[in-house]
PDB file of C-alpha atoms in Angstrom:
ATOM      1  CA  MET N   1     -18.406   4.477  -0.541  1.00  0.00           C
ATOM      2  CA  ALA N   2     -17.909   1.211  -2.317  1.00  0.00           C
ATOM      3  CA  VAL N   3     -15.012  -0.636  -3.884  1.00  0.00           C
ATOM      4  CA  ILE N   4     -14.679  -2.185  -7.332  1.00  0.00           C
ATOM      5  CA  LEU N   5     -12.067  -4.838  -7.884  1.00  0.00           C
ATOM      6  CA  HIS N   6     -10.892  -4.566 -11.478  1.00  0.00           C
ATOM      7  CA  SER N   7      -8.796  -7.319 -13.083  1.00  0.00           C
ATOM      8  CA  PHE N   8      -8.300  -6.345 -16.729  1.00  0.00           C
ATOM      9  CA  LEU N   9      -6.898  -8.098 -19.799  1.00  0.00           C
ATOM     10  CA  PRO N  10      -6.186  -5.246 -22.218  1.00  0.00           C
ATOM     11  CA  SER N  11      -6.874  -7.047 -25.511  1.00  0.00           C
ATOM     12  CA  ILE N  12      -8.679 -10.330 -25.390  1.00  0.00           C
ATOM     13  CA  GLN N  13      -8.505 -10.901 -29.127  1.00  0.00           C
ATOM     14  CA  THR N  14      -4.704 -10.619 -29.184  1.00  0.00           C
ATOM     15  CA  LEU N  15      -4.148 -13.437 -26.660  1.00  0.00           C
ATOM     16  CA  THR N  16      -3.222 -16.702 -28.272  1.00  0.00           C
ATOM     17  CA  SER N  17      -3.198 -19.103 -25.305  1.00  0.00           C
ATOM     18  CA  PRO N  18      -6.214 -21.328 -24.587  1.00  0.00           C
ATOM     19  CA  ILE N  19      -6.853 -19.175 -21.508  1.00  0.00           C
ATOM     20  CA  ARG N  20      -8.201 -16.520 -23.885  1.00  0.00           C
ATOM     21  CA  GLN N  21     -11.332 -18.607 -24.274  1.00  0.00           C
ATOM     22  CA  ARG N  22     -11.661 -19.373 -20.567  1.00  0.00           C
ATOM     23  CA  ILE N  23     -11.332 -16.204 -18.582  1.00  0.00           C
ATOM     24  CA  PRO N  24     -14.439 -15.211 -16.558  1.00  0.00           C
ATOM     25  CA  SER N  25     -16.885 -12.781 -18.118  1.00  0.00           C
ATOM     26  CA  THR N  26     -18.644  -9.880 -16.499  1.00  0.00           C
ATOM     27  CA  SER N  27     -21.127 -11.363 -14.107  1.00  0.00           C
ATOM     28  CA  SER N  28     -23.132 -10.503 -11.022  1.00  0.00           C
ATOM     29  CA  THR N  29     -21.755 -11.941  -7.770  1.00  0.00           C
ATOM     30  CA  ARG N  30     -22.716 -12.262  -4.189  1.00  0.00           C
ATOM     31  CA  SER N  31     -21.365  -8.809  -3.592  1.00  0.00           C
ATOM     32  CA  PRO N  32     -22.672  -5.826  -5.546  1.00  0.00           C
ATOM     33  CA  ILE N  33     -19.423  -3.951  -4.984  1.00  0.00           C
ATOM     34  CA  ILE N  34     -17.433  -6.422  -7.111  1.00  0.00           C
ATOM     35  CA  SER N  35     -17.292  -6.496 -10.908  1.00  0.00           C
ATOM     36  CA  PHE N  36     -15.177  -7.999 -13.600  1.00  0.00           C
ATOM     37  CA  PRO N  37     -14.119  -6.049 -16.701  1.00  0.00           C
ATOM     38  CA  LYS N  38     -16.624  -5.821 -19.544  1.00  0.00           C
ATOM     39  CA  CYS N  39     -13.835  -6.595 -21.997  1.00  0.00           C
ATOM     40  CA  CYS N  40     -13.724 -10.161 -20.752  1.00  0.00           C
ATOM     41  CA  SER N  41     -17.237 -10.819 -21.992  1.00  0.00           C
ATOM     42  CA  GLN N  42     -15.967 -10.293 -25.581  1.00  0.00           C
ATOM     43  CA  SER N  43     -14.377 -13.800 -25.374  1.00  0.00           C
ATOM     44  CA  GLN N  44     -16.320 -17.021 -25.603  1.00  0.00           C
ATOM     45  CA  SER N  45     -15.756 -17.575 -21.909  1.00  0.00           C
ATOM     46  CA  ASN N  46     -16.808 -20.897 -20.407  1.00  0.00           C
ATOM     47  CA  TRP N  47     -15.474 -20.427 -16.887  1.00  0.00           C
ATOM     48  CA  ILE N  48     -18.154 -21.107 -14.401  1.00  0.00           C
ATOM     49  CA  GLN N  49     -18.907 -19.206 -11.221  1.00  0.00           C
ATOM     50  CA  VAL N  50     -18.986 -21.377  -8.112  1.00  0.00           C
ATOM     51  CA  ARG N  51     -21.127 -20.017  -5.293  1.00  0.00           C
ATOM     52  CA  GLY N  52     -20.532 -21.096  -1.764  1.00  0.00           C
ATOM     53  CA  ALA N  53     -16.953 -22.022  -2.500  1.00  0.00           C
ATOM     54  CA  GLY N  54     -15.616 -20.122   0.555  1.00  0.00           C
ATOM     55  CA  ALA N  55     -14.345 -17.122  -1.456  1.00  0.00           C
ATOM     56  CA  ASP N  56     -16.210 -13.914  -2.080  1.00  0.00           C
ATOM     57  CA  ILE N  57     -15.844 -14.506  -5.816  1.00  0.00           C
ATOM     58  CA  PHE N  58     -14.810 -17.841  -7.311  1.00  0.00           C
ATOM     59  CA  PHE N  59     -14.538 -18.894 -10.956  1.00  0.00           C
ATOM     60  CA  ARG N  60     -13.367 -22.347 -12.124  1.00  0.00           C
ATOM     61  CA  ASP N  61     -12.294 -23.699 -15.504  1.00  0.00           C
ATOM     62  CA  PRO N  62     -14.687 -26.567 -16.229  1.00  0.00           C
ATOM     63  CA  PHE N  63     -11.969 -28.364 -18.300  1.00  0.00           C
ATOM     64  CA  VAL N  64      -8.828 -27.772 -16.243  1.00  0.00           C
ATOM     65  CA  LEU N  65     -10.370 -28.479 -12.849  1.00  0.00           C
ATOM     66  CA  ASP N  66      -7.287 -27.301 -10.899  1.00  0.00           C
ATOM     67  CA  GLU N  67      -7.405 -23.886 -12.535  1.00  0.00           C
ATOM     68  CA  ASN N  68      -9.394 -21.193 -10.872  1.00  0.00           C
ATOM     69  CA  LEU N  69      -9.602 -17.519  -9.984  1.00  0.00           C
ATOM     70  CA  SER N  70     -10.950 -16.099  -6.761  1.00  0.00           C
ATOM     71  CA  VAL N  71     -11.116 -12.816  -4.845  1.00  0.00           C
ATOM     72  CA  GLU N  72     -11.254 -12.623  -1.117  1.00  0.00           C
ATOM     73  CA  PHE N  73     -11.514  -9.610   1.150  1.00  0.00           C
ATOM     74  CA  SER N  74     -11.265  -9.078   4.935  1.00  0.00           C
ATOM     75  CA  SER N  75     -14.215  -8.346   7.130  1.00  0.00           C
ATOM     76  CA  PRO N  76     -15.049  -4.623   7.481  1.00  0.00           C
ATOM     77  CA  SER N  77     -15.672  -5.070  11.186  1.00  0.00           C
ATOM     78  CA  SER N  78     -12.205  -6.467  11.907  1.00  0.00           C
ATOM     79  CA  SER N  79     -10.124  -4.598   9.271  1.00  0.00           C
ATOM     80  CA  ARG N  80      -8.188  -1.443   9.957  1.00  0.00           C
ATOM     81  CA  TYR N  81      -5.697  -1.429   7.054  1.00  0.00           C
ATOM     82  CA  ASN N  82      -4.217   1.847   5.885  1.00  0.00           C
ATOM     83  CA  SER N  83      -2.146   0.282   3.120  1.00  0.00           C
ATOM     84  CA  VAL N  84      -0.765  -3.086   2.056  1.00  0.00           C
ATOM     85  CA  GLN N  85       2.452  -2.154   3.886  1.00  0.00           C
ATOM     86  CA  ASP N  86       0.587  -2.888   7.109  1.00  0.00           C
ATOM     87  CA  LEU N  87       1.325  -6.555   6.334  1.00  0.00           C
ATOM     88  CA  GLY N  88       5.059  -5.787   6.618  1.00  0.00           C
ATOM     89  CA  PRO N  89       7.521  -6.060   3.666  1.00  0.00           C
ATOM     90  CA  PRO N  90       6.568  -8.319   0.708  1.00  0.00           C
ATOM     91  CA  GLU N  91       8.626 -11.147   2.160  1.00  0.00           C
ATOM     92  CA  GLU N  92       6.603 -11.158   5.390  1.00  0.00           C
ATOM     93  CA  ALA N  93       3.366 -10.946   3.408  1.00  0.00           C
ATOM     94  CA  GLY N  94       4.540 -13.953   1.337  1.00  0.00           C
ATOM     95  CA  LYS N  95       4.954 -16.000   4.483  1.00  0.00           C
ATOM     96  CA  LYS N  96       1.453 -15.139   5.601  1.00  0.00           C
ATOM     97  CA  VAL N  97       0.017 -16.021   2.214  1.00  0.00           C
ATOM     98  CA  LEU N  98       1.808 -19.372   2.175  1.00  0.00           C
ATOM     99  CA  LYS N  99       0.712 -20.132   5.694  1.00  0.00           C
ATOM    100  CA  GLN N 100      -2.891 -19.429   4.819  1.00  0.00           C
ATOM    101  CA  TYR N 101      -2.681 -21.759   1.728  1.00  0.00           C
ATOM    102  CA  LEU N 102      -1.192 -24.586   3.846  1.00  0.00           C
ATOM    103  CA  THR N 103      -3.835 -24.117   6.513  1.00  0.00           C
ATOM    104  CA  GLU N 104      -6.595 -24.363   3.893  1.00  0.00           C
ATOM    105  CA  PHE N 105      -5.036 -27.479   2.326  1.00  0.00           C
ATOM    106  CA  MET N 106      -4.422 -29.234   5.670  1.00  0.00           C
ATOM    107  CA  SER N 107      -5.406 -32.885   5.356  1.00  0.00           C
ATOM    108  CA  THR N 108      -6.268 -35.491   7.974  1.00  0.00           C
ATOM    109  CA  ARG N 109      -5.531 -38.355   5.646  1.00  0.00           C
ATOM    110  CA  LEU N 110      -2.691 -40.633   6.604  1.00  0.00           C
ATOM    111  CA  GLY N 111       0.415 -40.485   4.491  1.00  0.00           C
ATOM    112  CA  VAL N 112      -0.281 -37.090   2.964  1.00  0.00           C
ATOM    113  CA  ARG N 113       2.656 -34.630   2.769  1.00  0.00           C
ATOM    114  CA  ARG N 114       2.754 -31.096   1.430  1.00  0.00           C
ATOM    115  CA  GLU N 115       5.937 -29.569  -0.007  1.00  0.00           C
ATOM    116  CA  SER N 116       5.835 -25.782  -0.377  1.00  0.00           C
ATOM    117  CA  ASN N 117       8.134 -23.042  -1.619  1.00  0.00           C
ATOM    118  CA  ILE N 118       7.838 -19.254  -1.910  1.00  0.00           C
ATOM    119  CA  LEU N 119       8.984 -18.540  -5.446  1.00  0.00           C
ATOM    120  CA  SER N 120       8.902 -14.753  -5.398  1.00  0.00           C
ATOM    121  CA  THR N 121       7.534 -11.711  -3.567  1.00  0.00           C
ATOM    122  CA  SER N 122       7.433  -8.229  -4.891  1.00  0.00           C
ATOM    123  CA  SER N 123       5.915  -4.766  -4.435  1.00  0.00           C
ATOM    124  CA  ARG N 124       4.765  -2.488  -7.251  1.00  0.00           C
ATOM    125  CA  MET N 125       3.213   0.879  -7.574  1.00  0.00           C
ATOM    126  CA  ALA N 126       0.313   0.750 -10.026  1.00  0.00           C
ATOM    127  CA  ASP N 127      -1.021   3.487 -12.252  1.00  0.00           C
ATOM    128  CA  ASP N 128      -3.676   4.208  -9.618  1.00  0.00           C
ATOM    129  CA  GLY N 129      -0.975   5.341  -7.203  1.00  0.00           C
ATOM    130  CA  ARG N 130      -1.589   2.395  -4.870  1.00  0.00           C
ATOM    131  CA  THR N 131       0.999  -0.191  -3.802  1.00  0.00           C
ATOM    132  CA  TYR N 132       0.284  -3.864  -4.426  1.00  0.00           C
ATOM    133  CA  TYR N 133       2.126  -6.934  -3.245  1.00  0.00           C
ATOM    134  CA  GLN N 134       2.545  -9.950  -5.568  1.00  0.00           C
ATOM    135  CA  VAL N 135       3.313 -13.378  -4.124  1.00  0.00           C
ATOM    136  CA  GLU N 136       3.992 -16.589  -6.050  1.00  0.00           C
ATOM    137  CA  VAL N 137       4.239 -20.017  -4.339  1.00  0.00           C
ATOM    138  CA  ASN N 138       4.428 -23.589  -5.422  1.00  0.00           C
ATOM    139  CA  ILE N 139       2.804 -26.349  -3.448  1.00  0.00           C
ATOM    140  CA  LYS N 140       3.050 -30.076  -4.143  1.00  0.00           C
ATOM    141  CA  SER N 141       0.986 -32.762  -2.526  1.00  0.00           C
ATOM    142  CA  TYR N 142       2.309 -36.279  -2.006  1.00  0.00           C
ATOM    143  CA  ALA N 143       0.424 -39.308  -0.722  1.00  0.00           C
ATOM    144  CA  ASN N 144       1.115 -42.996  -0.096  1.00  0.00           C
ATOM    145  CA  ASN N 145      -0.845 -45.345  -2.307  1.00  0.00           C
ATOM    146  CA  ASN N 146      -1.231 -47.723   0.679  1.00  0.00           C
ATOM    147  CA  GLU N 147      -0.846 -45.713   3.836  1.00  0.00           C
ATOM    148  CA  LEU N 148      -1.957 -48.595   6.099  1.00  0.00           C
ATOM    149  CA  ALA N 149       0.674 -51.025   4.836  1.00  0.00           C
ATOM    150  CA  VAL N 150       3.004 -52.400   7.446  1.00  0.00           C
ATOM    151  CA  MET N 151       6.107 -52.723   5.312  1.00  0.00           C
ATOM    152  CA  PRO N 152       7.771 -49.542   4.056  1.00  0.00           C
ATOM    153  CA  GLN N 153       8.203 -50.986   0.569  1.00  0.00           C
ATOM    154  CA  ASP N 154       4.477 -51.315   0.263  1.00  0.00           C
ATOM    155  CA  ARG N 155       3.938 -47.616   0.920  1.00  0.00           C
ATOM    156  CA  VAL N 156       4.759 -45.962  -2.408  1.00  0.00           C
ATOM    157  CA  VAL N 157       4.728 -42.222  -2.427  1.00  0.00           C
ATOM    158  CA  ARG N 158       3.155 -40.557  -5.433  1.00  0.00           C
ATOM    159  CA  LEU N 159       2.697 -36.972  -6.497  1.00  0.00           C
ATOM    160  CA  GLU N 160      -1.000 -35.997  -6.258  1.00  0.00           C
ATOM    161  CA  TRP N 161      -0.758 -32.487  -7.640  1.00  0.00           C
ATOM    162  CA  ASP N 162       1.778 -29.760  -8.392  1.00  0.00           C
ATOM    163  CA  ARG N 163       0.305 -26.198  -8.468  1.00  0.00           C
ATOM    164  CA  ARG N 164       1.327 -22.591  -8.899  1.00  0.00           C
ATOM    165  CA  TYR N 165      -0.458 -20.050  -6.672  1.00  0.00           C
ATOM    166  CA  LEU N 166      -0.386 -16.374  -7.639  1.00  0.00           C
ATOM    167  CA  SER N 167      -1.686 -13.749  -5.255  1.00  0.00           C
ATOM    168  CA  VAL N 168      -2.027  -9.973  -5.502  1.00  0.00           C
ATOM    169  CA  LEU N 169      -2.758  -8.021  -2.359  1.00  0.00           C
ATOM    170  CA  GLY N 170      -4.236  -4.509  -2.207  1.00  0.00           C
ATOM    171  CA  VAL N 171      -5.889  -2.278   0.404  1.00  0.00           C
ATOM    172  CA  GLU N 172      -8.817   0.087   0.061  1.00  0.00           C
ATOM    173  CA  ASN N 173     -11.566   1.282   2.379  1.00  0.00           C
ATOM    174  CA  SER N 174      -9.557  -0.097   5.304  1.00  0.00           C
ATOM    175  CA  ARG N 175      -9.938  -3.679   3.989  1.00  0.00           C
ATOM    176  CA  LEU N 176      -7.465  -6.125   2.519  1.00  0.00           C
ATOM    177  CA  TYR N 177      -8.304  -7.551  -0.946  1.00  0.00           C
ATOM    178  CA  GLU N 178      -6.592 -10.599  -2.380  1.00  0.00           C
ATOM    179  CA  LEU N 179      -6.799 -11.859  -5.993  1.00  0.00           C
ATOM    180  CA  ARG N 180      -5.873 -15.544  -6.199  1.00  0.00           C
ATOM    181  CA  LEU N 181      -4.983 -17.485  -9.253  1.00  0.00           C
ATOM    182  CA  GLN N 182      -4.471 -21.258  -9.047  1.00  0.00           C
ATOM    183  CA  THR N 183      -3.124 -23.341 -11.893  1.00  0.00           C
ATOM    184  CA  PRO N 184      -1.254 -26.632 -12.416  1.00  0.00           C
ATOM    185  CA  GLU N 185       2.461 -26.039 -12.988  1.00  0.00           C
ATOM    186  CA  ASN N 186       2.326 -27.630 -16.464  1.00  0.00           C
ATOM    187  CA  VAL N 187      -0.549 -25.298 -17.439  1.00  0.00           C
ATOM    188  CA  PHE N 188       1.282 -22.274 -15.951  1.00  0.00           C
ATOM    189  CA  VAL N 189       4.099 -22.833 -18.429  1.00  0.00           C
ATOM    190  CA  GLU N 190       1.637 -22.400 -21.286  1.00  0.00           C
ATOM    191  CA  GLU N 191      -0.395 -19.539 -19.842  1.00  0.00           C
ATOM    192  CA  GLU N 192       2.141 -17.528 -17.873  1.00  0.00           C
ATOM    193  CA  ASN N 193       1.954 -14.385 -19.908  1.00  0.00           C
ATOM    194  CA  GLU N 194      -1.844 -14.129 -19.664  1.00  0.00           C
ATOM    195  CA  LEU N 195      -1.868 -14.922 -15.955  1.00  0.00           C
ATOM    196  CA  ARG N 196       0.706 -12.240 -15.277  1.00  0.00           C
ATOM    197  CA  GLN N 197      -1.435  -9.753 -17.209  1.00  0.00           C
ATOM    198  CA  VAL N 198      -4.349 -10.501 -14.878  1.00  0.00           C
ATOM    199  CA  MET N 199      -2.058 -10.039 -11.901  1.00  0.00           C
ATOM    200  CA  ASP N 200      -0.548  -6.791 -13.125  1.00  0.00           C
ATOM    201  CA  SER N 201      -3.916  -5.297 -13.943  1.00  0.00           C
ATOM    202  CA  PHE N 202      -5.592  -6.010 -10.604  1.00  0.00           C
ATOM    203  CA  ARG N 203      -6.963  -2.796  -9.035  1.00  0.00           C
ATOM    204  CA  VAL N 204      -8.944  -1.742  -6.014  1.00  0.00           C
ATOM    205  CA  ASN N 205     -10.770   1.541  -6.729  1.00  0.00           C
ATOM    206  CA  LYS N 206     -12.812   3.644  -4.364  1.00  0.00           C
ATOM    207  CA  VAL N 207     -15.926   5.002  -6.123  1.00  0.00           C
ATOM    208  CA  ASN N 208     -19.114   6.697  -5.074  1.00  0.00           C
ATOM    209  CA  ALA N 209     -21.813   4.282  -4.126  1.00  0.00           C
TER     210      ALA N 209
END
């Protein structure tokens, strides 16, 4: 058995946001069991796939460098998931997702501070009969412009980045799959509808190998 992760935008031509021209196209990846929808190749996509980025699949917008899409899945040797409910209720899953993000963004630089907030958690039954969890978080990063300064007035705190993180969690073949979307908050305002379409259409489907 194999698994196909399917993230589908129903009508590329009808989308008016700039993201319409930047979503990833169908492409081979490190894992033969992963594919992106053929419909996406109809757009003039210029997202680039980044290999060795730590995720099982990773695409980045070459123009908005803080905007990316990735898919991660748990190890088959250590996974024994029956459903996404094994993570607990959506609220508990949201805490785990946020904790993982903060762990990944942990910095050893002096004067760096992260401010995080879980914006929403939800559960939905998709048309494939499976339950998916959706988690939205906001993370801000602050840093001092002169962290070694002796006087407090010389250590001015500035906002480094302000990002929205959107995660969709699903289970198939005893493994946990997570679709991740990262975008700056100011870009999210412009592309929210399209990003939510990607989230809502995420599927994990068991098929014959």
